[in-house]
Every structure is written in structure tokens, then in C-alpha cells.
Short mmCIF file of C-alpha atoms in Angstrom, two decimals:
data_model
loop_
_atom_site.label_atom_id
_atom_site.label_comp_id
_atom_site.label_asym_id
_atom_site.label_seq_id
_atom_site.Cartn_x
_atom_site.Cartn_y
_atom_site.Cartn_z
CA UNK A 1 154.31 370.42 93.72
CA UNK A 2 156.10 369.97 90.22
CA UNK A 3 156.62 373.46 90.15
CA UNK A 4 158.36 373.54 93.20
CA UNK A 5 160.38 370.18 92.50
CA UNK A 6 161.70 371.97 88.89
CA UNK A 7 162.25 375.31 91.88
CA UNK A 8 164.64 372.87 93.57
CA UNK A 9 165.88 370.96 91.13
CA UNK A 10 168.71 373.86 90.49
CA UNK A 11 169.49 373.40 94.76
CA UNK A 12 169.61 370.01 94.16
CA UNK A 13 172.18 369.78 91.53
CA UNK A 14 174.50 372.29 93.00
CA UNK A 15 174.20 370.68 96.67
CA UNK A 16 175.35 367.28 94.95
CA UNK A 17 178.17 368.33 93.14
CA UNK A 18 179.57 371.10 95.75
CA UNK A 19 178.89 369.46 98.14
CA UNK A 20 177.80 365.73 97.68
CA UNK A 21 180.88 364.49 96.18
CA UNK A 22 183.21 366.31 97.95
CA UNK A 23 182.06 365.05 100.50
CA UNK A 24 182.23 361.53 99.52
CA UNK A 25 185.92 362.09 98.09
CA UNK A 26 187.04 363.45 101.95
CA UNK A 27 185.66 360.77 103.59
CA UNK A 28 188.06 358.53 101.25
CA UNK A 29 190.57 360.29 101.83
CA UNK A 30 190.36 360.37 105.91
CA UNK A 31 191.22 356.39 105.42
CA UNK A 32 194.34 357.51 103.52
CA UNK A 33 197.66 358.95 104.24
CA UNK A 34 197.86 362.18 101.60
CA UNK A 35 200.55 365.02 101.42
CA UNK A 36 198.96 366.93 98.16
CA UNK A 37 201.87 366.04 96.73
CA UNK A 38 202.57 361.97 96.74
CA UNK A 39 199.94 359.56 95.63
CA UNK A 40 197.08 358.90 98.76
CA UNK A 41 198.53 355.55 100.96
CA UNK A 42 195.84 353.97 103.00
CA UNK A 43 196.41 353.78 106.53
CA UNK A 44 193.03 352.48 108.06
CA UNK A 45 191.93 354.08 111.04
CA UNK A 46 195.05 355.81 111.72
CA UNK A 47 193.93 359.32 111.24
CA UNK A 48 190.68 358.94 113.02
CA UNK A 49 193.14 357.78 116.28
CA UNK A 50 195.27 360.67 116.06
CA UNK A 51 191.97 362.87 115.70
CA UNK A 52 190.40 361.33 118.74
CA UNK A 53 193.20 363.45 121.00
CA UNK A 54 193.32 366.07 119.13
CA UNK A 55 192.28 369.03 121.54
CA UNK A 56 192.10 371.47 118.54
CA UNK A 57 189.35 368.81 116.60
CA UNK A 58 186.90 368.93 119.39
CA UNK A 59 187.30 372.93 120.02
CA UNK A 60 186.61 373.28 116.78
CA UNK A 61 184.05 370.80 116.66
CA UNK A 62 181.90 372.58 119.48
CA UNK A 63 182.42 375.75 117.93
CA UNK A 64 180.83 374.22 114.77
CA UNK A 65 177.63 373.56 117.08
CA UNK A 66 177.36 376.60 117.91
CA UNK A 67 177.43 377.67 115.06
CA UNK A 68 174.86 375.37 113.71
CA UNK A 69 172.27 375.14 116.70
CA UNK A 70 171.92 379.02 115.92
CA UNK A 71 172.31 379.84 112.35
CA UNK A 72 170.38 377.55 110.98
CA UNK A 73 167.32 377.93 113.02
CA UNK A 74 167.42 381.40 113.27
CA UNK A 75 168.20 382.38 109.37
CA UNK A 76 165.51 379.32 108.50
CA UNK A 77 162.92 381.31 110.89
CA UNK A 78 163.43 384.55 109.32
CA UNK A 79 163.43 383.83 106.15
CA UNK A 80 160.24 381.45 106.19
CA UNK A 81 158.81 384.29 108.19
CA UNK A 82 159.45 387.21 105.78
CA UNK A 83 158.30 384.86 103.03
CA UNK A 84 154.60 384.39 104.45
CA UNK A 85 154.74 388.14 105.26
CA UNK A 86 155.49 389.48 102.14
CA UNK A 87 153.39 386.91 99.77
CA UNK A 88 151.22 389.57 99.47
CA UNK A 89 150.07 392.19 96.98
CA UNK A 90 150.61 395.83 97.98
CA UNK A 91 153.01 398.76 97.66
CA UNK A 92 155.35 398.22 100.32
CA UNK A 93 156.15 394.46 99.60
CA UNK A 94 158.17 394.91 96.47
CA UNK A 95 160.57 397.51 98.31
CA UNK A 96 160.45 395.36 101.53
CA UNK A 97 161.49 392.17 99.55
CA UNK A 98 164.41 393.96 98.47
CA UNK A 99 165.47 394.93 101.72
CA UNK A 100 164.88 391.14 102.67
CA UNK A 101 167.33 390.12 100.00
CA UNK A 102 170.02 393.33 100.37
CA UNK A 103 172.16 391.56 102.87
CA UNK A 104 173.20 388.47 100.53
CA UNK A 105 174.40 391.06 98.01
CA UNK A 106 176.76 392.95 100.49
CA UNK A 107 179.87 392.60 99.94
CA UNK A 108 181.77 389.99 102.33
CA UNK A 109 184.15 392.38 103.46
CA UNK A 110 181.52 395.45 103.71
CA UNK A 111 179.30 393.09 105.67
CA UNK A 112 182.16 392.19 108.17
CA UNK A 113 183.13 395.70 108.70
CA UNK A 114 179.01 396.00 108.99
CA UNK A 115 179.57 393.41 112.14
CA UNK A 116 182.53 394.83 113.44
CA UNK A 117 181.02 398.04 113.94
CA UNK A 118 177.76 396.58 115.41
CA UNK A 119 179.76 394.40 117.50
CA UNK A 120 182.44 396.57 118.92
CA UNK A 121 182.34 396.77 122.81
CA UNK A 122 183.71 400.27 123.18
CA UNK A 123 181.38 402.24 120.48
CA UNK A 124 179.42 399.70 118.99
CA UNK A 125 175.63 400.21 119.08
CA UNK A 126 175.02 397.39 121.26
CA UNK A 127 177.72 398.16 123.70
CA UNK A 128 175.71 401.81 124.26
CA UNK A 129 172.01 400.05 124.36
CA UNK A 130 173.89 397.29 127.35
CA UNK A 131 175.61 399.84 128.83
CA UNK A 132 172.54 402.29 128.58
CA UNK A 133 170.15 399.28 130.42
CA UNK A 134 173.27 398.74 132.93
CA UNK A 135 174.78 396.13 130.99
CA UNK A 136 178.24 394.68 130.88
CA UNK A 137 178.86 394.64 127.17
CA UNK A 138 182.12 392.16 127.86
CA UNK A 139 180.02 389.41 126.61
CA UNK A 140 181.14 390.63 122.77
CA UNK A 141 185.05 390.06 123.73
CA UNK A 142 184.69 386.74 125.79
CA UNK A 143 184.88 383.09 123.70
CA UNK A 144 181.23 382.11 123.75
CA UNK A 145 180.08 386.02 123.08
CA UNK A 146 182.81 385.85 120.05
CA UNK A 147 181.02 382.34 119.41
CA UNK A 148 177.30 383.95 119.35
CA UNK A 149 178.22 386.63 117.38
CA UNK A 150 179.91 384.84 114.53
CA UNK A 151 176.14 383.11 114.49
CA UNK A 152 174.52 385.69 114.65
CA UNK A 153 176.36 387.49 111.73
CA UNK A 154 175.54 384.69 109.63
CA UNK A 155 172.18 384.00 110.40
CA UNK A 156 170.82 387.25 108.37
CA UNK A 157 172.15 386.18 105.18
CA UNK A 158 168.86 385.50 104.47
CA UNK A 159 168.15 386.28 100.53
CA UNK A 160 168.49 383.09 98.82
CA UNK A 161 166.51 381.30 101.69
CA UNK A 162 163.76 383.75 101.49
CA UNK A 163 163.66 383.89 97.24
CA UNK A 164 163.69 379.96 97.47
CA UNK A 165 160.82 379.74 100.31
CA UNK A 166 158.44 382.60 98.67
CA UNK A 167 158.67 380.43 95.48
CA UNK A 168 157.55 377.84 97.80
CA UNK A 169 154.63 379.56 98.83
CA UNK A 170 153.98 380.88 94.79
CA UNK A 171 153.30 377.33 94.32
CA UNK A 172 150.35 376.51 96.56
CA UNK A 173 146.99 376.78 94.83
CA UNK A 174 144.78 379.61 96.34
CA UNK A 175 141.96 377.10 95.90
CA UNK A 176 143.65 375.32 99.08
CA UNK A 177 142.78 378.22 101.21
CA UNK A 178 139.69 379.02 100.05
CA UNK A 179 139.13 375.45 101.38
CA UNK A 180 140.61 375.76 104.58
CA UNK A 181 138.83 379.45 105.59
CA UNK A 182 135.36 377.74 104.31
CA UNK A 183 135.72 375.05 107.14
CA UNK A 184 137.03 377.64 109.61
CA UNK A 185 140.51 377.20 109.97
CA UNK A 186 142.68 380.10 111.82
CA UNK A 187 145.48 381.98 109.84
CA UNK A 188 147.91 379.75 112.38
CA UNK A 189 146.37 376.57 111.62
CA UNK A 190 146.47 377.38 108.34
CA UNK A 191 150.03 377.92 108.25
CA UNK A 192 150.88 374.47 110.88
CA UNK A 193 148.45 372.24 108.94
CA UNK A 194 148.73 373.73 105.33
CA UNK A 195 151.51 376.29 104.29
CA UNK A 196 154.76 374.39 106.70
CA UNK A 197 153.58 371.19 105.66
CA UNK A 198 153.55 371.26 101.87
CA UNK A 199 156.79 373.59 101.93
CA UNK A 200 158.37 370.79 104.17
CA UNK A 201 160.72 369.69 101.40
CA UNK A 202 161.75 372.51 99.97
CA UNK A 203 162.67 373.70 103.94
CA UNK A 204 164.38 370.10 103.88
CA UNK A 205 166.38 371.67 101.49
CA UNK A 206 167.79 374.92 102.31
CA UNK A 207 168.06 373.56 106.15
CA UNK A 208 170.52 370.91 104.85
CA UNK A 209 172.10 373.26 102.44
CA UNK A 210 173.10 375.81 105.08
#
């Protein structure tokens, strides 16, 4: 466990500076009147009033959901997934970790062409597959397709997730195991009771960083 705290401690840092205090000076500011150019001028509640009938706040608000509810999930699934998978020893996993990793070093702009393509609905893979199974593919040009996909394209930039979760699992003794196989546990409850459990903090961690 120290080993994974001082594995953290980097996260930790950089999550309270980028975003900790930030954070703290916004929420200042929201009781403020500011320009970027005068002095800030508090005004109370004044901006959170105008905010509450703002049409464009809550649009963007639900598209932030979205967003979250599958991101997060998804990219925290995959990436604690390929961990356990590939905390082995063979030939294939060094190659295969790589691949895990690849899309966090893409390029933003290569990656969104990379989506664009996928997504396209007139000669994008997925259009052919839908239209092949006798599909509609319109879903990829409507609002809550548009919505999905956005998700979905940020979901798989999984590399720094995965690196920080394989660490994770670095950290647990062997000797742990050993004791859980000798009094018969199953790979899965092995995983719920043992593996999830003592990574819990550092999944804390990279779920409240995304």
C-alpha cells in the first residue's frame, strides 16, 4: 500500500493544483461580477439567478452527463480490465500493453480524424456494418447519436488509466493469492474480494480525475 500511495502521490499533486484550486478560485469568482479586465465586484447570487434561465446552461449541463455517465465508466472498465489481463508474464503482453497505451499518444487531431472516419454515416465503417444488418445508421447525425459518440471517442483514451491501475496491481503481494487459492477462492472472487478492493483508492483516483 505505500508503494501505491508514493504511485499516486504524483495524481494527487497535479489533480490539486490543476484542478483543486482552480476550482476553488471559480467558485469565488461565480459570487463576483468580473470582465477580465476591471477588478472582480461581488454581486451575491446574481449570476447564479441569471444562470437558473439560462436555456444554454442546462443543454450544456445534460450534455455534460452524458458525457460523464459513459466515459467514465466505460474508459474505467477497460482500462481496469486490460490491467488484470495483461499482469501477466508472456510474449504477447509487452506488445499488447503497448497497443493498450497507443491511443493516449495519438495525436488530438489524428485521433479526431480517426473518429470522423469511424463515425461518418455515408462511408464510415459502422454506417456499412448498420446498414449491412439493416440498420439506419442516422443515429451518428442526430443530437443524442452526436452525444454518444463524443463519449464514446473519449472513453478509449485509456493509457494513463491502464499504466496507473497495472501499477496498482504491481503492488499486491503474490503471498495474498497464494492465500486466497489455498482456501479455494475462484479467480472472480478473487478479483471482487481481493484485487477491486485493495485497488479501490487508487480507482478513487483516476475516476475523479477523469
Amino acid at each position: 500500500m505505500r508503494r501505491a500511495a508514493s504511485l499516486a502521490t504524483p495524481y494527487v499533486v497535479g489533480l490539486t493544483l490543476l484542478v483543486g484550486l482552480p476550482a476553488v478560485a471559480a467558485i469565488a469568482l461565480a459570487f463576483t461580477e468580473f470582465t477580465g479586465v476591471s477588478p472582480p465586484e461581488f454581486n451575491g447570487l446574481a449570476n447564479f439567478r441569471r444562470l437558473m434561465g439560462d436555456e444554454a446552461f442546462w443543454r450544456s449541463l445534460g450534455n455534460s452527463a452524458v458525457y460523464v455517465l459513459i466515459a467514465v465508466p466505460v474508459r474505467l472498465v477497460v482500462a481496469i480490465s486490460l490491467a488484470l489481463s495483461l499482469n501477466r508474464r508472456a510474449v504477447a503482453v509487452g506488445p499488447a500493453r503497448a497497443v493498450a497505451y497507443l491511443p493516449s499518444v495519438i495525436p488530438d487531431v489524428a485521433y479526431a480524424f480517426l473518429w470522423l472516419w469511424l463515425l461518418n454515416p455515408l462511408y464510415g465503417p459502422l454506417a456499412l456494418v448498420a446498414e449491412s444488418l439493416g440498420a439506419s445508421p442516422g443515429w451518428l447525425t442526430d443530437p443524442w447519436g452526436a452525444r454518444v459518440a463524443i463519449a464514446l471517442m473519449g472513453a478509449f483514451q485509456i493509457g494513463e488509466a491502464f499504466v496507473v491501475a497495472l501499477a496498482a496491481r504491481h503492488t499486491i503481494p503474490r503471498t495474498i493469492y497464494e492465500a486466497a487459492e489455498v482456501d479455494g477462492l475462484s479467480p472472480v472472487q478473487i478479483v471482487r474480494r481481493i484485487t477491486l478492493p485493495i485497488m479501490a483508492p487508487v480507482l478513487a483516483l483516476l475516476a475523479l480525475r477523469d
